[in-house]
XYZ file of C-alpha atoms in Angstrom:
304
model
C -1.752 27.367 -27.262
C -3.702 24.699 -24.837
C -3.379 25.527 -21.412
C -1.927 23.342 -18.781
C -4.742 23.536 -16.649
C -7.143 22.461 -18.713
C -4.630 19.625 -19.465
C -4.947 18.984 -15.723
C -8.888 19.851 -15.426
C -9.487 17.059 -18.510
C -7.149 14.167 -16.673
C -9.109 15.255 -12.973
C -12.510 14.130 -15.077
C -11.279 10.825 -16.502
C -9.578 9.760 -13.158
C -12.720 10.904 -10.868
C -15.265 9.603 -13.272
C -17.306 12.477 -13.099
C -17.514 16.279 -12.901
C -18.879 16.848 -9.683
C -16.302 14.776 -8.269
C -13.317 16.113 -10.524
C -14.875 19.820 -9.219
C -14.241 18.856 -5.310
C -10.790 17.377 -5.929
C -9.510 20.434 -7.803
C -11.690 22.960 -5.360
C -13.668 24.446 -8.295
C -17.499 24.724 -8.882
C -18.884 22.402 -11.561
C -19.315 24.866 -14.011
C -15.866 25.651 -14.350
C -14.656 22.571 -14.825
C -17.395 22.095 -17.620
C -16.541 24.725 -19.380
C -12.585 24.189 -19.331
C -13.415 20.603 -20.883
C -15.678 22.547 -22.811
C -12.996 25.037 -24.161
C -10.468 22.044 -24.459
C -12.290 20.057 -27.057
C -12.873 23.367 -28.935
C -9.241 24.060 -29.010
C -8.203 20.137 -30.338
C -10.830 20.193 -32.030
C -11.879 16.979 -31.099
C -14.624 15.189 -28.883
C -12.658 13.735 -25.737
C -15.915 12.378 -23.612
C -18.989 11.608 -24.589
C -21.260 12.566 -21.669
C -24.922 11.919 -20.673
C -26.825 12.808 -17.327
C -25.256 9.763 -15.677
C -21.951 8.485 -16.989
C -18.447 9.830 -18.970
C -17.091 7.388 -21.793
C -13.194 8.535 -23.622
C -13.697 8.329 -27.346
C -10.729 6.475 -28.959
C -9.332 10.119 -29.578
C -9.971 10.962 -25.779
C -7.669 7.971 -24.845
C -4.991 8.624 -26.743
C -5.186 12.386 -25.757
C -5.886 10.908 -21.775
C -2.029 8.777 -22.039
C -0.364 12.132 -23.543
C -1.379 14.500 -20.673
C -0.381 12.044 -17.576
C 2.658 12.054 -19.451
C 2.906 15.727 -20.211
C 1.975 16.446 -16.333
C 4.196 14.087 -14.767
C 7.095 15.931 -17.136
C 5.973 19.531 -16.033
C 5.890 18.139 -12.330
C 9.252 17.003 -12.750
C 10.622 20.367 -14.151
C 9.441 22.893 -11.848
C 10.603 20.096 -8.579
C 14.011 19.720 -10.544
C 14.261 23.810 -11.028
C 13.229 23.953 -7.301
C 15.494 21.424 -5.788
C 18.256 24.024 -5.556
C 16.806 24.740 -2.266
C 16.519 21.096 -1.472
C 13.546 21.744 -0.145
C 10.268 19.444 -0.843
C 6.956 21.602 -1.153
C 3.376 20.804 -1.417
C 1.434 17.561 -0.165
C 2.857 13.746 -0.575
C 0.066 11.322 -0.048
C 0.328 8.073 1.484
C -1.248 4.641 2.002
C -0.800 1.618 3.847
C -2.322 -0.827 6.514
C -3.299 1.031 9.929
C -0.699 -1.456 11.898
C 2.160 -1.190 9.579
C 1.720 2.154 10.056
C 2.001 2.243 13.598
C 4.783 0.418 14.115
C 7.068 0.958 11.116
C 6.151 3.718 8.877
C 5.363 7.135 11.193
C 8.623 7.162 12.686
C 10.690 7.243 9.101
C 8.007 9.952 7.972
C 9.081 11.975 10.766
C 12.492 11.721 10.397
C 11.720 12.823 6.485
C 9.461 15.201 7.722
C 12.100 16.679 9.841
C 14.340 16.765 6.991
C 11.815 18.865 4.681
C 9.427 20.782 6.819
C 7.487 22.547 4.039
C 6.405 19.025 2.492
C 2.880 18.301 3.863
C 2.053 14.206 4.271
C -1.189 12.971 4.155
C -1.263 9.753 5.271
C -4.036 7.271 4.869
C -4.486 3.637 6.726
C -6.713 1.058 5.485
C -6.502 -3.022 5.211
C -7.373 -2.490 1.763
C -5.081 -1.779 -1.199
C -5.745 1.909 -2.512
C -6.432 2.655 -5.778
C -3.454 5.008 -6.497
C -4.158 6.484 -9.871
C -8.098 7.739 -8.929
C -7.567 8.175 -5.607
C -4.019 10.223 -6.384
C -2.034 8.412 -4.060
C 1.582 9.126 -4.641
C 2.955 5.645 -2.820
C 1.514 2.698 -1.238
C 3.500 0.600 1.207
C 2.438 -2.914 0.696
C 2.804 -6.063 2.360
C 3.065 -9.832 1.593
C 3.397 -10.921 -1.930
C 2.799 -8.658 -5.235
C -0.052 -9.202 -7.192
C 0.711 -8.362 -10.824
C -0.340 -4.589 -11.592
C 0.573 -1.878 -13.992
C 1.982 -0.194 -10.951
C 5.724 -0.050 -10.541
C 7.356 -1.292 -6.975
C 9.899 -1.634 -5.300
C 11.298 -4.167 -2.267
C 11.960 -2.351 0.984
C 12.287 -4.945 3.231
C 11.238 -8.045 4.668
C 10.002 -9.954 7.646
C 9.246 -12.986 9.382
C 5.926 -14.907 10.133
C 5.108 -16.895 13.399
C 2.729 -18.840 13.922
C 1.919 -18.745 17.347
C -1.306 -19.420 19.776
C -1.889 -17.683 23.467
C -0.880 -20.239 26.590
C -4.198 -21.093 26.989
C -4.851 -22.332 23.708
C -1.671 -24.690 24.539
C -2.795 -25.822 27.995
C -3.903 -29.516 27.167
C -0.644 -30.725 25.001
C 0.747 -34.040 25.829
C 4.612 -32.313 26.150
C 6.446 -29.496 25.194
C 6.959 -31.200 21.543
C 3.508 -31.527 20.751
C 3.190 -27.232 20.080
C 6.171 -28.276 17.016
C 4.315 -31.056 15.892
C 2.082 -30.145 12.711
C -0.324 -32.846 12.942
C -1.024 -31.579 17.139
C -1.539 -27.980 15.479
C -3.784 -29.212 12.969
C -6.127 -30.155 16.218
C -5.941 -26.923 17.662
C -8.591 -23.500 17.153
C -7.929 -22.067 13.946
C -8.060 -17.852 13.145
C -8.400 -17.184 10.074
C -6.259 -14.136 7.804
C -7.120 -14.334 4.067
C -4.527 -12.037 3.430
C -2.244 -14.835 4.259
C -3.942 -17.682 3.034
C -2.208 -20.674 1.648
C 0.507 -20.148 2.763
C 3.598 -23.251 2.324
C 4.868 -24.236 5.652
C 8.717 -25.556 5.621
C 9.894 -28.210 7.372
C 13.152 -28.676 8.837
C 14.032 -30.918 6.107
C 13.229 -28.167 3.647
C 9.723 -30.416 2.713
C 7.275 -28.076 2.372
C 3.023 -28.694 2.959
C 0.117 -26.402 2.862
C -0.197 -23.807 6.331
C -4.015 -22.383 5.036
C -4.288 -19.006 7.311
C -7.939 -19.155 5.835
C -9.189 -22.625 6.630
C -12.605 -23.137 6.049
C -13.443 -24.226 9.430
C -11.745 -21.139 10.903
C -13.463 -20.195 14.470
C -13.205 -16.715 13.859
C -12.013 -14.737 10.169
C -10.659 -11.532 9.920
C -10.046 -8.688 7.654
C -6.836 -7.109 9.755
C -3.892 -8.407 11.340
C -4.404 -6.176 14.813
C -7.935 -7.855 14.833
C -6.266 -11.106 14.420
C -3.889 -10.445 17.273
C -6.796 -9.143 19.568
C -8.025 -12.911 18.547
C -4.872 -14.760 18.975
C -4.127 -12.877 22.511
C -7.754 -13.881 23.964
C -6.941 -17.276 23.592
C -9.131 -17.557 20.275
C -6.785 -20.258 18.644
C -3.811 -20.353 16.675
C -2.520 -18.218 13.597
C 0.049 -16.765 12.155
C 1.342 -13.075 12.206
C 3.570 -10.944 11.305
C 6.717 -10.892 13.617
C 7.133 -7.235 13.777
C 3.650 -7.035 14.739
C 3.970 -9.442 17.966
C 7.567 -8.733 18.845
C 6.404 -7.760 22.594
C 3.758 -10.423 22.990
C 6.574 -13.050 22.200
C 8.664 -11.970 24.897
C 6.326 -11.197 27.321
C 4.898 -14.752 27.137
C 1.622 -13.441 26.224
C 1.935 -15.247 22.547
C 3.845 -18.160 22.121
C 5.417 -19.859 19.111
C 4.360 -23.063 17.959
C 6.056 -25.162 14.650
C 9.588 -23.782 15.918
C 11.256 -26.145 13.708
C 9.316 -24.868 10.493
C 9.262 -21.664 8.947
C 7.201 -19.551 6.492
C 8.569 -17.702 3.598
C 9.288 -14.124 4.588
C 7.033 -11.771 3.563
C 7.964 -8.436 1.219
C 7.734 -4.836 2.221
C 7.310 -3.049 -0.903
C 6.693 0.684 -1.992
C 4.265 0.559 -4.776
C 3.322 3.809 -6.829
C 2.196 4.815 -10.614
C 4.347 3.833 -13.329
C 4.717 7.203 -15.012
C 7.833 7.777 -16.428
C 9.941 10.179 -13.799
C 8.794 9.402 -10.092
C 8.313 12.813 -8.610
C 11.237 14.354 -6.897
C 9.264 14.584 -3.592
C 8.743 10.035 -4.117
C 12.220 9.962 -5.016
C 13.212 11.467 -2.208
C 10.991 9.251 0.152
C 12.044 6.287 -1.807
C 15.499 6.846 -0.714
C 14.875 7.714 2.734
C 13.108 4.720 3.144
C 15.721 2.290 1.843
C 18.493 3.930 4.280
C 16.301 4.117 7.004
C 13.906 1.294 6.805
C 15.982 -1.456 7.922
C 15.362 -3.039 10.880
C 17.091 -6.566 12.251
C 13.950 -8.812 12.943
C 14.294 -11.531 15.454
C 13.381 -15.205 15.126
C 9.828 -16.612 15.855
C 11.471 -20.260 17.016
């Protein structure tokens, strides 16, 4: 009978493209990991990779055999979790992405509270403006923000939240009145920042009319890759943008940011756990998933 692990060793290869890094992910020397591939195609009978000094390439056997064992894993996962859960308990590491501010502010309380309720789970938690790239990188969930690109990954809807756009005082010194900072052909004259992730955005009118808001314009004054950059920006008296209300919550009612276009309004923006589309979630994701739609929550209050 085929062992398990070299069911695991074989699926380490394909995700980590090679052996050397397979070997560091599972903590074993190269050889071994050779040899276990080695030992597997003996045992199918088969040629899964076909291997050179530089690159791996699945053979149309190898990818078929490839879909069975992510399946075959994620069903032995799910066993020994369900045959543990008597305890309730949640062992062994979960790993986590999202965006360094999100992060901050939302997620690392509700970890600790789940933390708290399992203390044998270990969380690895990794922040980055960038998406991850769950499967190779084996990230159990990603916490995602804005709109959903279409993926094979499976998601979920958390929450949501508002967008402001908003400028420092300073940017707003020379208006005529205190209607000009509503009026969207005044903004248009003002300092852009620029957000890609946010770009084209529709802005809604009172009237429910709708025109282009482009975070991204092309004559931006400064372009950014992350929204605390883009508040740094915005608070320096940069120009005007538009962020996330969660993120500027204090800076509103401080006076340090204020809003501008009070009488329009940008679609609210998803909060969404993402992870792999295998066919039973781990118990420990589960888990996390519920947590997070109990806990996760939170009343936001209006930009205007």
């Amino acid at each position: 009978m085929v062992s398990l692990d070299r069911f695991e060793t074989f699926k380490a290869v394909v995700d980590a493209g090679s052996l050397t890094a397979a070997a560091q992910r599972l903590g074993q020397s190269k050889a071994v990991v050779s040899f276990n591939l080695k030992r597997l195609e003996q045992e199918l009978g088969v040629t899964l990779l076909v291997r050179n000094t530089r690159s791996l390439a699945l053979t149309e056997a190898g990818e078929r055999f490839h879909q069975h064992c992510v399946a075959m894993l994620a069903t032995a996962e799910q066993a020994i979790e369900e045959a543990r859960s008597e305890q309730l308990q949640l062992r062994g590491t979960l790993r986590l992405t999202t965006t360094p501010e999100y992060a901050a502010a939302k997620l690392v309380p509700l970890l600790e509270g789940f933390r708290a309720l399992h203390p044998q789970l270990r969380l690895h938690l990794s922040t980055t403006p960038a998406h991850a790239d769950l499967i190779p990188e084996r990230f159990d969930l990603a916490i995602r923000l804005g709109r959903m690109a279409d993926s094979e990954l499976r998601a979920t809807l958390l929450d949501e939240h508002a967008l402001c756009a908003v400028a420092a005082p300073s940017v707003l010194a020379g208006l005529p009145d205190e209607a000009a900072r509503d009026d969207p052909d005044w903004v248009r004259t003002l300092p852009r920042l620029g957000y890609p992730r946010l770009a084209d955005l529709p802005l809604i009118a009172p009237d429910g009319s709708d025109q282009m808001f482009a975070s991204n314009p092309a004559d931006a004054v400064v372009t950014v890759d992350n929204a605390s950059t883009l508040r740094a920006f915005a608070l320096a008296g940069a120009g005007a943008t538009v962020l996330p209300q969660w993120l500027i919550a204090e800076d509103l009612a401080s006076g340090r940011l204020l809003p501008i276009l009070r009488g329009h309004r940008f679609p609210r923006q998803g909060v969404y756990a993402v992870f792999p589309n295998t066919a039973h979630p781990s118990r420990r994701v589960q888990l996390l998933l519920a947590h997070l739609h109990v806990n996760g929550q939170c009343p936001l209050a209006s930009c205007r």
